[in-house]
XYZ file of C-alpha atoms in Angstrom:
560
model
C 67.225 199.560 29.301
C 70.158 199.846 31.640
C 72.772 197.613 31.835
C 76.044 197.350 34.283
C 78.583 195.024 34.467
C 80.384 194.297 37.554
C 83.646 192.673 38.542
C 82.331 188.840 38.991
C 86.374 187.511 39.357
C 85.371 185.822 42.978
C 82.219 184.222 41.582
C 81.738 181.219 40.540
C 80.876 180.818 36.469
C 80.562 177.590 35.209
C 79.618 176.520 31.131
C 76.638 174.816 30.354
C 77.144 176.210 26.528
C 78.511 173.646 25.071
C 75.791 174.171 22.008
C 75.970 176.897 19.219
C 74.663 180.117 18.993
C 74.672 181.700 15.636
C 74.716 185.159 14.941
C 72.335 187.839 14.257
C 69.755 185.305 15.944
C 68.672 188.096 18.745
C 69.359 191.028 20.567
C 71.917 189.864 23.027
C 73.061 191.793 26.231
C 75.700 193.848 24.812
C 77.191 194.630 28.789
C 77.650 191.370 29.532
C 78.805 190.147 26.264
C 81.352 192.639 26.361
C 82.536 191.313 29.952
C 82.764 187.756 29.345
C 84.237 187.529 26.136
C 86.814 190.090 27.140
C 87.829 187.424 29.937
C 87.648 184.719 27.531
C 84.680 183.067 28.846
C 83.022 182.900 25.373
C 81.684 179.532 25.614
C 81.233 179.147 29.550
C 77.530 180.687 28.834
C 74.251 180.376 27.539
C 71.625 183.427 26.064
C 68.375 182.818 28.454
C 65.181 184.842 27.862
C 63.453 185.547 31.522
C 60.118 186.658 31.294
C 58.288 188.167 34.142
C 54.971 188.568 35.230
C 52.983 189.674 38.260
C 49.804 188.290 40.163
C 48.271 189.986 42.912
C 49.983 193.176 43.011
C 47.932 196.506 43.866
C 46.457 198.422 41.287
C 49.755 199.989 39.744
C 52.379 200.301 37.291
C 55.316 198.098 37.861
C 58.690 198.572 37.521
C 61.180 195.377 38.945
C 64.919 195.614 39.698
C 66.848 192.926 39.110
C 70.180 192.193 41.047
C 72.105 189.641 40.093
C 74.828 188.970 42.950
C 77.553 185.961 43.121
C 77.511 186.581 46.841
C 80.572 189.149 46.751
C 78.522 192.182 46.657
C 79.584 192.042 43.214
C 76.328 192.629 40.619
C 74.774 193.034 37.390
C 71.460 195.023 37.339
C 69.028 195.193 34.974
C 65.721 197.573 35.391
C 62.832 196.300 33.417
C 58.776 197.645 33.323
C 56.300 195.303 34.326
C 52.626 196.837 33.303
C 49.942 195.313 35.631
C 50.400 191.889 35.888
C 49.767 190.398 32.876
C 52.587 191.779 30.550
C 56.159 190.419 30.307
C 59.008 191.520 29.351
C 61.880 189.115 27.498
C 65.764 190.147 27.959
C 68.832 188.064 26.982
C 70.888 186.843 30.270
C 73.825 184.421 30.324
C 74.000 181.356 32.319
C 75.776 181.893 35.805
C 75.919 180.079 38.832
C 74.387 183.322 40.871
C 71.683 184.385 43.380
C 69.183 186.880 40.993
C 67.470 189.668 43.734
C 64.308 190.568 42.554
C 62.819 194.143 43.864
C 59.200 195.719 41.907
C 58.053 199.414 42.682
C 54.820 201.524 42.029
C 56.478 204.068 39.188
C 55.222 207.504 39.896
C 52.890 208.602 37.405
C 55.474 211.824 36.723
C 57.732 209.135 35.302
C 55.417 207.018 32.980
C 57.113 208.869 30.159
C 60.525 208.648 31.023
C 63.643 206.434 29.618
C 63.763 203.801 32.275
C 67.768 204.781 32.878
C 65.994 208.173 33.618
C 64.176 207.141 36.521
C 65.019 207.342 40.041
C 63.993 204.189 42.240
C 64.974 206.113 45.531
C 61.602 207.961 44.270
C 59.206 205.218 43.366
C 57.041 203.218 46.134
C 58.836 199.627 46.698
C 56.352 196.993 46.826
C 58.274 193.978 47.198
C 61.417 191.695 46.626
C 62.019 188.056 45.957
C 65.726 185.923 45.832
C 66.359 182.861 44.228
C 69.791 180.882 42.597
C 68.994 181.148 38.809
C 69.768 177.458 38.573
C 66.281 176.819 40.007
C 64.901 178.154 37.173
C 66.752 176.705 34.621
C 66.403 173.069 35.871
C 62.545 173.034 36.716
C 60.663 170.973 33.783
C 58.833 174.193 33.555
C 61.755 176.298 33.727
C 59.550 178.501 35.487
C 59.088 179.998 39.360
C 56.722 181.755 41.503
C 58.262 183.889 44.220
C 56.653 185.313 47.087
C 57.394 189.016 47.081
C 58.730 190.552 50.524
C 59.135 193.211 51.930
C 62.570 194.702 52.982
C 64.439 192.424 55.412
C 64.452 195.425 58.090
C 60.782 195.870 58.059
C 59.691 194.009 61.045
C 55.879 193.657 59.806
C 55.668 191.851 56.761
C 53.082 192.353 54.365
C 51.287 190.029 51.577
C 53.004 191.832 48.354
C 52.018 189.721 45.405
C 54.005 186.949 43.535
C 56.944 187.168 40.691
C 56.473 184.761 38.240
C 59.880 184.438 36.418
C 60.328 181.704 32.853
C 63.066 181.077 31.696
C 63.620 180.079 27.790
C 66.896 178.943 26.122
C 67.474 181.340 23.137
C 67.177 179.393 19.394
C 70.692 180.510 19.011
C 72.281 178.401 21.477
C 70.684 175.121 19.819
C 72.481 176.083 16.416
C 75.743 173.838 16.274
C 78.460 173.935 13.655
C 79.431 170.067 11.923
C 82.751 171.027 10.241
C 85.143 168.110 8.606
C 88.520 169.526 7.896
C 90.913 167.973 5.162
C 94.376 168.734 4.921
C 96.903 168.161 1.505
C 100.463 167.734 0.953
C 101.590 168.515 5.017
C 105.660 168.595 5.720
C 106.629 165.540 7.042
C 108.187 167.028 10.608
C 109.565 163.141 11.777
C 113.106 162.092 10.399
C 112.013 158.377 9.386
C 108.157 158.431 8.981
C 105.476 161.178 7.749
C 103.940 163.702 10.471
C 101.069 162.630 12.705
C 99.295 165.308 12.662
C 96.215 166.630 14.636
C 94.603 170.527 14.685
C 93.695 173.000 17.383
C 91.121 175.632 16.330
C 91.212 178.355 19.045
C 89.797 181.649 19.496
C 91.375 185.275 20.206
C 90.494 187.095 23.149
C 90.562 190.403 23.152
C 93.797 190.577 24.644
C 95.271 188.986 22.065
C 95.669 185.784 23.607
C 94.408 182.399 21.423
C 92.416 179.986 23.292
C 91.659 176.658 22.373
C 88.271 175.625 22.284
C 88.211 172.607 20.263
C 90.829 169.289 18.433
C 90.882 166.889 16.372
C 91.864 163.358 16.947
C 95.718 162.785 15.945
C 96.152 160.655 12.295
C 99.128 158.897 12.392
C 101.690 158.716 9.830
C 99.587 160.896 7.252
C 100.346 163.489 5.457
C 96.817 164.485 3.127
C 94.904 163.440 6.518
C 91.069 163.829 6.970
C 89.762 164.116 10.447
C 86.696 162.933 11.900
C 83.993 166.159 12.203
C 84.301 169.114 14.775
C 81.466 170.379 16.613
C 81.681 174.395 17.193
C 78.940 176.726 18.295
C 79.238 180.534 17.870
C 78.998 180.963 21.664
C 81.960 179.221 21.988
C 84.043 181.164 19.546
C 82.282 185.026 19.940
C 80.893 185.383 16.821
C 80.605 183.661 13.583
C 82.812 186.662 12.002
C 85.305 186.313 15.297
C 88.727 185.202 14.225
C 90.186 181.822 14.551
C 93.616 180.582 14.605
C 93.641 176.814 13.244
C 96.976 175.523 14.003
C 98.194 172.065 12.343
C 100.770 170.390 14.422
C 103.078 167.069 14.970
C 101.935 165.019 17.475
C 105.148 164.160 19.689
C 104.425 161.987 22.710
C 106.503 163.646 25.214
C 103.704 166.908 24.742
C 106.342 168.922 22.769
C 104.314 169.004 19.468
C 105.812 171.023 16.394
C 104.086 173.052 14.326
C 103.612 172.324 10.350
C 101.065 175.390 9.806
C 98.574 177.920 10.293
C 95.790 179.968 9.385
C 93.405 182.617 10.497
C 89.441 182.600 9.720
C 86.409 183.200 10.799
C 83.535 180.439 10.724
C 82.270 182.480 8.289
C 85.154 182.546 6.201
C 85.241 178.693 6.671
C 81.650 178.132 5.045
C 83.243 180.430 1.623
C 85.663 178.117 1.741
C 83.610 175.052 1.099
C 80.415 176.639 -0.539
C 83.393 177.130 -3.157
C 85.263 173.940 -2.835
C 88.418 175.684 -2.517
C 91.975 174.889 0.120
C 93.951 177.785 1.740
C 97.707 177.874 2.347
C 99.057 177.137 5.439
C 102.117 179.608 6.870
C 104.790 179.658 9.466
C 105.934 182.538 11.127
C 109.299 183.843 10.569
C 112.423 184.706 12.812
C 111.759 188.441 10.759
C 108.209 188.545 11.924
C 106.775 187.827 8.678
C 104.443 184.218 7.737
C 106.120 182.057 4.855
C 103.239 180.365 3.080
C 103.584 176.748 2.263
C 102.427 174.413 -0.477
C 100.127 172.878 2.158
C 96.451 173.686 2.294
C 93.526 172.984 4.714
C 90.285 172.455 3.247
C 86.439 171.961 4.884
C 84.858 169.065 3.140
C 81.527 169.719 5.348
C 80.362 172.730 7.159
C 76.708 172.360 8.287
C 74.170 173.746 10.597
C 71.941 172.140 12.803
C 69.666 172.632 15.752
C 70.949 170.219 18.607
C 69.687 169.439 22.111
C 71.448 171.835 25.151
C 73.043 170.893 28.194
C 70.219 172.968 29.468
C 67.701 171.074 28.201
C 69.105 167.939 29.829
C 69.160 169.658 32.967
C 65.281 170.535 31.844
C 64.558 167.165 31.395
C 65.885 165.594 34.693
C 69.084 164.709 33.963
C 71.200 165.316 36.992
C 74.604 166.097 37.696
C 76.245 163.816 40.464
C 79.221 165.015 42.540
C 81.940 162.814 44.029
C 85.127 163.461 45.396
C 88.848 161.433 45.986
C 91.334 163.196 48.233
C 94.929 162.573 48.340
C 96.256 161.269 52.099
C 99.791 160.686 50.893
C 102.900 161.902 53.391
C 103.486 164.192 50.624
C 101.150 166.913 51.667
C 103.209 167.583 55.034
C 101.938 166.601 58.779
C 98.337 167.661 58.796
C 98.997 169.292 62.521
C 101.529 171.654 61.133
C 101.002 174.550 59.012
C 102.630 174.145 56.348
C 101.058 171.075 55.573
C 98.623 171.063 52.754
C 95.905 169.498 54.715
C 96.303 172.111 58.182
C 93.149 172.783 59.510
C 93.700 176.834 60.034
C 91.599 177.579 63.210
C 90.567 180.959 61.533
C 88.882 179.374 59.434
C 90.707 179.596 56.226
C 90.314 177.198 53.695
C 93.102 175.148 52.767
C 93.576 174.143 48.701
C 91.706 170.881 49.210
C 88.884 172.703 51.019
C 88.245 175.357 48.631
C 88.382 173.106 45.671
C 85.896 171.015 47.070
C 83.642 174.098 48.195
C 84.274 175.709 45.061
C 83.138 172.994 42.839
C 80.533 171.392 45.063
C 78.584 174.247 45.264
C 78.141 174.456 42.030
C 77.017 170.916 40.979
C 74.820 170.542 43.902
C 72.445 172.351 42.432
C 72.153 169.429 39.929
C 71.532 166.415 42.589
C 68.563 165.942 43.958
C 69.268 164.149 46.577
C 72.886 165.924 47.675
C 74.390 162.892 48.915
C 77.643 162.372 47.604
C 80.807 159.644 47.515
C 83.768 160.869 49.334
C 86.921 158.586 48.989
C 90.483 159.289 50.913
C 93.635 157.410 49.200
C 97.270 156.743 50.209
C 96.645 156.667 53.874
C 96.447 153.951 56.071
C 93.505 153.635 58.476
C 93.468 153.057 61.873
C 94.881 148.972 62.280
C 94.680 148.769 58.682
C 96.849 148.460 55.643
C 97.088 151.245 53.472
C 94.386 152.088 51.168
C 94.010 153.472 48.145
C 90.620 153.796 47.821
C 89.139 154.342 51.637
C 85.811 155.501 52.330
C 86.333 159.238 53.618
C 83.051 158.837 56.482
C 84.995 155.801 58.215
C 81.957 153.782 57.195
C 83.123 149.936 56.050
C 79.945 149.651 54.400
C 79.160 153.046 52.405
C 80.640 155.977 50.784
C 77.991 158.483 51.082
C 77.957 161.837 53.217
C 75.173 164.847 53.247
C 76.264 167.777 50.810
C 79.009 169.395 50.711
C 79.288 170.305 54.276
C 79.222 166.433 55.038
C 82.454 166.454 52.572
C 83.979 168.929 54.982
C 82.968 167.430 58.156
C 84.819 164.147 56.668
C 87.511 165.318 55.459
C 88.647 167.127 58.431
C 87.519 163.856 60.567
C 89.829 161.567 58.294
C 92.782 163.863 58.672
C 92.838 162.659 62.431
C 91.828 158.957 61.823
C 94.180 157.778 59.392
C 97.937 157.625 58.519
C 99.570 159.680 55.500
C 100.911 157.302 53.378
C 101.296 156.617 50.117
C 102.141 156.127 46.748
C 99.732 158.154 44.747
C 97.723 155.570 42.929
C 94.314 156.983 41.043
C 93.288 153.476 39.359
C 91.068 152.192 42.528
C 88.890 155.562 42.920
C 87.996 155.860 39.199
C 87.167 151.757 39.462
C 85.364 152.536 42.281
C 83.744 155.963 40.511
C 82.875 153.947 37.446
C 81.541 151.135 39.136
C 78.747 153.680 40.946
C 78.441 155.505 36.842
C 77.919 151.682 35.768
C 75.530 150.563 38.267
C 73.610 153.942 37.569
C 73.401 153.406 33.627
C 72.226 149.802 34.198
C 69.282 151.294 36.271
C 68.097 153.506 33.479
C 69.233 156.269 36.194
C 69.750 159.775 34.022
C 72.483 160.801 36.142
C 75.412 162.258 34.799
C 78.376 161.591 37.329
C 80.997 164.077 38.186
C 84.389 163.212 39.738
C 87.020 165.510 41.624
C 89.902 164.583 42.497
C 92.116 166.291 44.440
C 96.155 165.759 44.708
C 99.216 166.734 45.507
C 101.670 164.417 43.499
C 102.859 162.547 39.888
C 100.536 159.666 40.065
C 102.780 155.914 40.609
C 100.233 154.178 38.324
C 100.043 155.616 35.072
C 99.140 152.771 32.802
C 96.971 151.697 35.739
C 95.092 155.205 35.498
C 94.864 155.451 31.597
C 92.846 151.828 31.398
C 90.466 153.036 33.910
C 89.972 155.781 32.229
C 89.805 154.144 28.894
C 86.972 152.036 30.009
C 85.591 154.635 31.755
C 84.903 156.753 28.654
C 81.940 155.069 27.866
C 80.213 155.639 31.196
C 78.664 158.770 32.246
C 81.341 160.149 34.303
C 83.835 162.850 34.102
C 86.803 163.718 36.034
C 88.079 166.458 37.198
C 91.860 166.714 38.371
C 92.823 169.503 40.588
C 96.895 169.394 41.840
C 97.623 171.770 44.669
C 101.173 172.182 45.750
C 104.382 172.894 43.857
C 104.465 168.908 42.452
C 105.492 168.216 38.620
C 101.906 167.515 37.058
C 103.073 166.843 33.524
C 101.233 163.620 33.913
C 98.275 164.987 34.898
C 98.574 166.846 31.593
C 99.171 163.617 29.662
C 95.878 161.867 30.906
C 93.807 165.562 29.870
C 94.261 164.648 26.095
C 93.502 168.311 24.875
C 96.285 169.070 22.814
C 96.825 165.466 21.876
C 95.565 161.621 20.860
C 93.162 159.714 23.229
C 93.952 157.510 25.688
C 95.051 154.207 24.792
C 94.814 151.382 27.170
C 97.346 148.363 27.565
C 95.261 146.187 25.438
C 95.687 148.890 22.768
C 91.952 150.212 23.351
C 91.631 153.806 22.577
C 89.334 156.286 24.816
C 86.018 156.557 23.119
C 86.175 160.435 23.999
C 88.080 162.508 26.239
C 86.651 162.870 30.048
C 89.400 164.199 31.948
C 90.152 167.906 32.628
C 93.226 169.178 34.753
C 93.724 171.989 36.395
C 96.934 172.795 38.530
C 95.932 175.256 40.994
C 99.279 177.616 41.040
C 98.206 178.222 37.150
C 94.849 180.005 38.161
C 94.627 180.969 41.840
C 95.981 184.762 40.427
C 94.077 184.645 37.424
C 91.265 185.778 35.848
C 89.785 182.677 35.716
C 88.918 180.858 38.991
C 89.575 176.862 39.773
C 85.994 176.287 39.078
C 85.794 177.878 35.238
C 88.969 176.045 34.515
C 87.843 172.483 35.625
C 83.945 173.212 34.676
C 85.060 174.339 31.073
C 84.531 171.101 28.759
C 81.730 169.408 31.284
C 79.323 170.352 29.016
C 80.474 169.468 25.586
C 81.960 166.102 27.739
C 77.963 165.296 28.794
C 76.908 166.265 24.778
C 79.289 163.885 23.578
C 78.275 161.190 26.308
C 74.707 161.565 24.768
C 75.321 162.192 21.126
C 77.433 158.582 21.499
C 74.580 156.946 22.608
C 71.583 158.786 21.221
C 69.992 159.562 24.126
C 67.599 162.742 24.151
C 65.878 165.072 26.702
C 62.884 163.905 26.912
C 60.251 166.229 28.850
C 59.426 165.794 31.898
């Protein structure tokens, strides 16, 4: 089998992991494996199995082509043999948001013998071709297509060629998820007048060296032998289950500057020794010298289990939908749209400005999940024409409703808005979650399974942080998530502080706390020259967010 791995940086990849895969459970696609985790992107994927057959193809053997393209140019091919039509043929595939190009030839008969990376298409008699977005696969009840097969788009007579039939089958190890309860004893008390409050990271290490976190405990106050409520890791996520990980034990400090009591290095592996035989390790701190002192403090795993859970994908499967809405920020911050170096300028060339390409860049990846395509688009800190300012405007014009047609009708708005209202301000975000909520709310009450998706898109330090943190603290039981993108050279530290990844959940003014976290930020100047694009940043923890959602309140894929 041949496989190539192309440079996929301008595509779009989003996660819909989120589940475990455990090793040695299948033959995976070492090419692609090799790419992804090498960028880091070990849990943005799933393992699918496509299988192929063929109907009403002439009497021949088959051999299809498949091109995988994110639209660039940029592919992945894979060649596999079809014989006759009622053979398949399974291969591994990961989970992108991509167009898949389909092309099947007649094999000469001078090349039935031959290695498949042997064999020269150039020679073999094309009989057909067929496109489609591999998220119409995965989110058919089904999970399976038929494709007309065409011929080549510069043929002017087209022929009947026969059909593709392509299924598409979630791989047993990404339904294998990890349950492990950590325990620590005897931790250094880092605060001068009261013991640590300490909370872990477990991360993983790209090949570049670089640890990445990819999963936290909640923060135990005031505790020094603390016990944390169970983390939920899949293979996928971390590479393998012999991969390294670096779980660090810090100080939670409020102001985000969190010190570190200890650390060790293992493998998931290593972690299931560790409690098969009951046993701790020692923690260590680096040294100035470049050695690790190893404390009296030990880490211990009380649980470590393995269980089959429910996918993101099978949600998807299911009919579960994704639903995408969008807040923009209209505050004078972001410059006088009619000059260009104003945030919101309108280039006549036709180049996107930050708030354009965000919401291209993310809507055309969750549209695939809404059925309907008719999403909430919200302005704040403007004032509209003969009208106070607003802080949670409806981005059409419409006094009555908040939906526009896909993400074009996002655009359209937008760029209608910019010449109907007022920049204002401040920068409040407490009205367009209320108002986001209210629509999740409305939706649960229904029985609707839509999941609900919200991006907002600023420029500024939000005026109404309390405000913010108790929508988003009742909020957290809804199914909605929110997505932050800042554009613009702004401070966004407290942007950072409502994303509660490295620290505690949100507590409201009433002293609620978050019942999970739902919030992921992304400032734009972080990954716009990256290797990671705006959309695998802010899509990262949407699908353990949804898992959690449903785990919380039992809900289950039930077929379609």
């Amino acid at each position: 089998m041949g496989n190539c791995c192309s440079d996929v940086s301008s595509g779009a990849i989003a996660g819909v992991g989120g589940t475990a895969s455990s090793a040695n459970l299948g033959t995976t696609n070492d090419a692609v494996d090799h790419y992804l985790n090498s960028k880091g992107f070990n849990g943005l994927f799933s393992h699918v199995e496509l299988s192929f057959s063929a109907s009403d193809l002439r009497d021949c053997d088959v051999l299809s082509k498949v091109i995988i393209s994110d639209g660039a140019l940029n592919t992945i091919c894979y060649v596999v043999s079809i014989k006759r039509t009622d053979e398949t043929f399974l291969f591994f595939f990961f989970f992108f948001f991509l167009i898949a190009e389909f092309r099947v030839y007649d094999v000469d008969t001078k090349y039935q013998n031959s290695k498949q990376e042997m064999l020269k298409l150039d020679d073999q008699q094309f009989l057909g071709e067929a496109t489609c977005v591999l998220s119409e696969i995965i989110t058919k009840s089904t999970r399976t297509i038929t494709l007309e097969l065409k011929g080549f788009a510069a043929q002017t007579q087209q022929h009947h060629n026969g059909k593709l039939i392509i299924h598409a089958e979630e791989s047993l190890a990404s339904k294998i998820t990890t349950e492990i309860v950590f325990r620590c004893s005897s931790l250094e008390s880092k605060d001068l007048f009261s013991k640590s409050d300490p909370f872990l990271v477990v991360s993983k290490i790209v090949e570049h060296g670089t640890p990445i976190p990819v999963s936290k405990t909640e923060v135990i106050k005031n505790n020094i032998n603390p016990t944390w409520k169970p983390l939920f890791l899949n293979v996928q996520q971390v590479g393998s289950k012999d991969s390294p990980l670096i779980i660090e034990c810090s100080d939670f400090n409020s102001n985000g500057k969190h010190s570190l009591i200890g650390k060790v290095q293992k493998s998931l592996a290593d972690l299931e020794k560790l409690h098969l035989a009951g046993q701790g390790i020692n923690l260590s701190l680096p040294t100035n010298a470049g050695q690790k002192k190893v404390l009296k403090s030990q880490l211990f795993v009380d649980k470590f289990t393995e269980t089959v859970q429910h996918t993101f994908l099978e949600y998807l499967a299911s009919g579960f939908e994704l639903s995408f809405m969008v807040a923009i920020d209209f505050t004078a911050s972001n410059g006088n749209p009619r000059l260009p170096d104003s945030l919101h300028y309108i280039d006549p060339s036709g180049r996107l400005n930050a708030y354009q390409r965000a919401i291209v860049d993310v809507g055309e990846v969750l549209q695939f999940y809404d059925s309907d395509k008719r999403f909430p688009a919200w302005g704040f800190g403007a004032r509209p024409i003969d009208s106070p300012v607003s802080h949670c405007f409806n981005l059409n014009g419409s006094s009555s409703f908040s939906e526009v047609d896909g993400v074009q009708g996002i655009m359209t708005s937008y760029t209608s808005a910019l010449f109907n209202v007022s920049l204002a301000g401040p920068t409040l975000f407490g009205p367009v979650i209320n108002s986001a909520a209210m629509i999740a709310s409305q939706s649960l009450a229904q029985g609707s399974r839509r999941y609900y998706v919200l991006l907002i898109i600023t420029d500024g330090v939000i005026t109404d942080l309390q405000e913010t943190k108790d929508a988003l603290v009742s909020a957290s039981d809804l199914p909605l998530s929110i997505l932050i993108v800042g554009v613009g050279g702004a401070d966004f530290k407290a942007m950072e502080i409502l994303d509660a990844d490295r620290g505690e959940r949100l507590e409201s003014s009433s002293g609620r706390v978050a019942s999970r976290d739902i919030v992921q930020f992304v400032a734009l100047r972080d990954v716009q020259h990256g290797e990671v694009s705006v959309v695998q940043a802010l899509l990262a923890e949407l699908p353990s967010q949804f898992l959690t959602y449903m785990r919380i309140r039992n809900l289950k894929p039930i077929p379609l």
